[in-house]
């Protein structure tokens, strides 16, 4: 079983839709959770960074962590064509070096 | 926001030559930097962890003599692909962990093509 599972998609939504992206994980020691956005042929860009359980909102983006279920989500409100990218979840244990990534979900927002 | 640069962004080389890729944290110090490899439509694969002033730690299956890593300062790490072969063609991405927050920021990547 992989440490982090993420549905690779692809996911296509109309402009303005609410997008829900999810990851599950197996290691209960993960404490820090991140979402990265990666455009084609570019490096990943950090979108959201949360510690432990709870919600965090930044503009149109909301990150949610449920440690009891080992489940994290990223919600995108009022999705735009410029949101079309691959979204990677990542997580790490306290004091550790290695980020564990999901496989990434390819999102296309159709105008 | 924190910026990490990589140079070059693209490189094409002949088989058997060596290629050096630089990774710089432009506006923060990074004692630890990471080198990843990414194949098309796949996630990032960690190759090695680079610590300033000490030897890099390589992941299982990554040849340390082939992928030479040097982290000589708190803002610069280099990856040298030695005696490159076509199977080394890939997208190489570095990240730098900001010392003050432990957050990792990624560079824009380097596309290596070995002919």
Coordinates of C-alpha atoms in Angstrom, one line a residue:
Chain A
X1 CA 0.0 0.0 0.0
X2 CA 1.3 3.4 -0.9
X3 CA 1.9 5.9 1.9
X4 CA -0.3 8.5 0.1
X5 CA -3.2 7.7 -2.3
X6 CA -4.6 10.3 -4.7
X7 CA -7.0 9.8 -7.6
X8 CA -5.0 10.8 -10.8
X9 CA -8.2 11.9 -12.6
X10 CA -8.3 13.4 -15.1
X11 CA -11.0 15.7 -13.7
X12 CA -12.9 18.1 -16.0
X13 CA -15.3 20.8 -14.7
X14 CA -17.1 23.8 -16.1
X15 CA -15.8 27.3 -15.2
X16 CA -17.4 28.4 -11.9
X17 CA -17.8 24.9 -10.5
X18 CA -16.6 23.9 -7.0
X19 CA -13.7 21.4 -7.3
X20 CA -13.0 18.9 -4.6
X21 CA -9.6 17.1 -4.6
X22 CA -8.7 14.5 -2.1
X23 CA -5.9 12.3 -0.7
X24 CA -5.8 9.5 1.8
X25 CA -2.8 8.3 3.7
X26 CA -1.8 5.5 5.9
X27 CA 0.9 6.9 8.2
X28 CA -0.6 8.4 11.3
X29 CA 2.7 10.2 12.1
X30 CA 2.1 12.8 9.3
X31 CA 1.6 16.1 10.9
X32 CA 2.1 18.7 8.1
X33 CA -0.1 18.6 5.0
X34 CA 0.5 20.6 1.8
X35 CA -1.1 21.1 -1.6
X36 CA 1.0 22.0 -4.6
X37 CA -0.2 23.1 -8.0
X38 CA 2.0 22.1 -11.0
X39 CA 1.5 23.5 -14.5
X40 CA 2.8 21.5 -17.4
X41 CA 6.6 21.5 -17.6
X42 CA 6.9 23.6 -14.5
X43 CA 7.9 23.0 -10.9
X44 CA 5.3 22.5 -8.2
X45 CA 4.0 25.7 -6.6
X46 CA 3.0 25.6 -2.9
X47 CA -0.7 26.5 -2.6
X48 CA -1.7 25.6 1.0
X49 CA 0.1 24.4 4.1
X50 CA -1.7 23.1 7.1
X51 CA -0.7 21.6 10.4
X52 CA -2.8 18.8 12.0
X53 CA -6.6 18.7 11.7
X54 CA -8.9 21.5 10.7
X55 CA -9.6 23.9 7.9
X56 CA -7.6 26.6 6.3
X57 CA -8.9 29.1 3.8
X58 CA -7.0 31.3 1.4
X59 CA -9.1 33.1 -1.2
X60 CA -10.9 30.6 -3.4
X61 CA -8.9 27.7 -1.9
X62 CA -9.9 25.8 1.3
X63 CA -7.7 23.0 2.7
X64 CA -9.3 20.5 5.1
X65 CA -7.5 17.9 7.2
X66 CA -9.2 15.0 9.0
X67 CA -6.5 13.1 10.9
X68 CA -9.0 10.7 12.4
X69 CA -9.9 9.5 8.9
X70 CA -6.5 10.1 7.4
X71 CA -8.1 12.2 4.7
X72 CA -7.2 15.6 3.3
X73 CA -9.1 17.7 0.8
X74 CA -8.6 20.8 -1.3
X75 CA -11.6 22.8 -2.4
X76 CA -11.5 25.3 -5.2
X77 CA -14.5 27.7 -5.4
X78 CA -15.5 29.5 -8.6
X79 CA -13.0 27.6 -10.6
X80 CA -11.2 29.4 -13.4
X81 CA -9.6 28.1 -16.6
X82 CA -6.3 29.2 -15.1
X83 CA -6.8 26.6 -12.3
X84 CA -6.2 23.9 -14.9
X85 CA -3.1 22.1 -13.7
X86 CA -2.0 19.0 -11.8
X87 CA -2.6 19.2 -8.0
X88 CA -0.3 17.3 -5.8
X89 CA -1.0 16.6 -2.1
X90 CA 2.1 16.1 0.1
X91 CA 2.7 15.4 3.7
X92 CA 5.5 15.0 6.2
X93 CA 6.3 13.9 9.7
X94 CA 7.5 16.3 12.3
X95 CA 11.3 16.5 12.2
X96 CA 11.5 14.4 9.0
X97 CA 13.1 15.4 5.7
X98 CA 11.0 13.5 3.2
X99 CA 7.8 14.8 1.7
X100 CA 5.5 12.0 0.6
X101 CA 3.5 13.0 -2.5
X102 CA 0.3 11.7 -4.0
X103 CA 0.4 10.9 -7.7
X104 CA -1.3 14.2 -8.5
X105 CA -4.8 14.9 -10.0
X106 CA -5.0 16.5 -13.4
X107 CA -7.7 19.2 -13.4
X108 CA -9.1 20.9 -16.5
X109 CA -11.5 23.8 -16.1
X110 CA -13.5 24.3 -19.2
X111 CA -14.5 27.9 -20.2
Chain B
X1 CA 7.0 34.6 -1.6
X2 CA 10.0 32.3 -1.4
X3 CA 11.7 31.8 -4.8
X4 CA 13.8 29.0 -5.9
X5 CA 15.6 29.1 -9.2
X6 CA 17.1 26.4 -11.4
X7 CA 19.6 26.7 -14.2
X8 CA 19.5 25.7 -16.9
X9 CA 15.8 25.3 -17.6
X10 CA 16.5 23.0 -20.6
X11 CA 19.6 21.1 -21.7
X12 CA 20.3 18.8 -24.5
X13 CA 23.6 16.8 -24.4
X14 CA 25.3 13.9 -26.1
X15 CA 25.5 10.6 -24.5
X16 CA 28.6 10.2 -22.3
X17 CA 28.9 13.9 -21.3
X18 CA 28.2 15.4 -17.9
X19 CA 25.6 18.0 -17.1
X20 CA 25.5 20.3 -14.1
X21 CA 22.2 21.7 -12.8
X22 CA 22.1 24.5 -10.2
X23 CA 19.4 25.1 -7.6
X24 CA 19.3 28.4 -5.8
X25 CA 17.1 29.8 -3.0
X26 CA 17.0 33.4 -3.9
X27 CA 15.5 35.1 -0.8
X28 CA 15.9 32.6 2.0
X29 CA 18.5 30.3 3.6
X30 CA 18.1 26.6 3.0
X31 CA 20.3 24.2 5.0
X32 CA 18.5 21.3 3.3
X33 CA 17.7 21.0 -0.4
X34 CA 16.1 18.1 -2.3
X35 CA 16.5 16.7 -5.8
X36 CA 13.6 15.0 -7.5
X37 CA 13.0 13.4 -10.8
X38 CA 9.7 13.4 -12.6
X39 CA 8.6 11.3 -15.5
X40 CA 5.7 12.4 -17.8
X41 CA 2.4 12.2 -16.0
X42 CA 3.9 10.8 -12.9
X43 CA 4.6 12.3 -9.5
X44 CA 7.9 13.4 -8.1
X45 CA 10.5 10.8 -7.1
X46 CA 12.9 11.9 -4.5
X47 CA 16.5 11.2 -5.6
X48 CA 18.5 12.6 -2.7
X49 CA 18.6 15.0 0.2
X50 CA 21.3 17.6 0.2
X51 CA 22.6 19.2 3.4
X52 CA 24.9 22.2 3.4
X53 CA 28.4 21.3 4.2
X54 CA 27.9 17.5 4.4
X55 CA 27.4 14.6 2.1
X56 CA 24.1 14.1 0.4
X57 CA 21.8 11.2 1.4
X58 CA 20.6 9.2 -1.6
X59 CA 17.4 7.2 -1.9
X60 CA 17.5 3.5 -2.6
X61 CA 18.3 2.8 -6.2
X62 CA 19.9 6.1 -7.0
X63 CA 23.6 5.9 -8.0
X64 CA 25.5 8.4 -6.0
X65 CA 28.5 8.2 -8.4
X66 CA 26.3 9.0 -11.3
X67 CA 24.3 11.8 -9.7
X68 CA 26.8 14.0 -7.8
X69 CA 25.4 16.5 -5.4
X70 CA 27.2 19.4 -3.9
X71 CA 25.6 21.8 -1.4
X72 CA 28.4 24.3 -0.7
X73 CA 26.4 27.2 0.6
X74 CA 23.0 27.9 2.3
X75 CA 21.6 29.1 -1.0
X76 CA 23.1 26.8 -3.6
X77 CA 23.0 23.1 -4.4
X78 CA 24.2 21.5 -7.6
X79 CA 23.4 18.2 -9.3
X80 CA 25.8 16.8 -11.8
X81 CA 24.6 13.9 -14.0
X82 CA 27.8 12.2 -15.0
X83 CA 28.3 10.2 -18.2
X84 CA 24.7 10.8 -19.2
X85 CA 22.7 8.2 -21.1
X86 CA 19.4 8.5 -22.9
X87 CA 17.6 6.9 -20.0
X88 CA 18.7 9.8 -17.8
X89 CA 16.5 12.0 -19.9
X90 CA 13.9 13.4 -17.5
X91 CA 12.6 16.5 -15.7
X92 CA 14.7 17.2 -12.7
X93 CA 13.3 19.4 -10.0
X94 CA 14.9 20.7 -6.8
X95 CA 13.3 22.0 -3.7
X96 CA 14.7 24.1 -0.8
X97 CA 13.4 23.9 2.7
X98 CA 13.2 27.3 4.3
X99 CA 15.2 27.1 7.6
X100 CA 12.8 29.4 9.4
X101 CA 9.5 27.5 8.6
X102 CA 10.5 24.0 7.3
X103 CA 8.3 24.6 4.3
X104 CA 9.7 23.3 1.0
X105 CA 9.6 25.5 -2.1
X106 CA 10.3 24.0 -5.5
X107 CA 12.3 25.3 -8.4
X108 CA 10.9 25.5 -12.0
X109 CA 12.6 22.3 -13.1
X110 CA 15.3 21.4 -15.7
X111 CA 14.4 19.3 -18.7
X112 CA 17.3 17.1 -19.6
X113 CA 17.5 15.4 -23.0
X114 CA 20.4 13.0 -23.6
X115 CA 20.8 12.1 -27.3

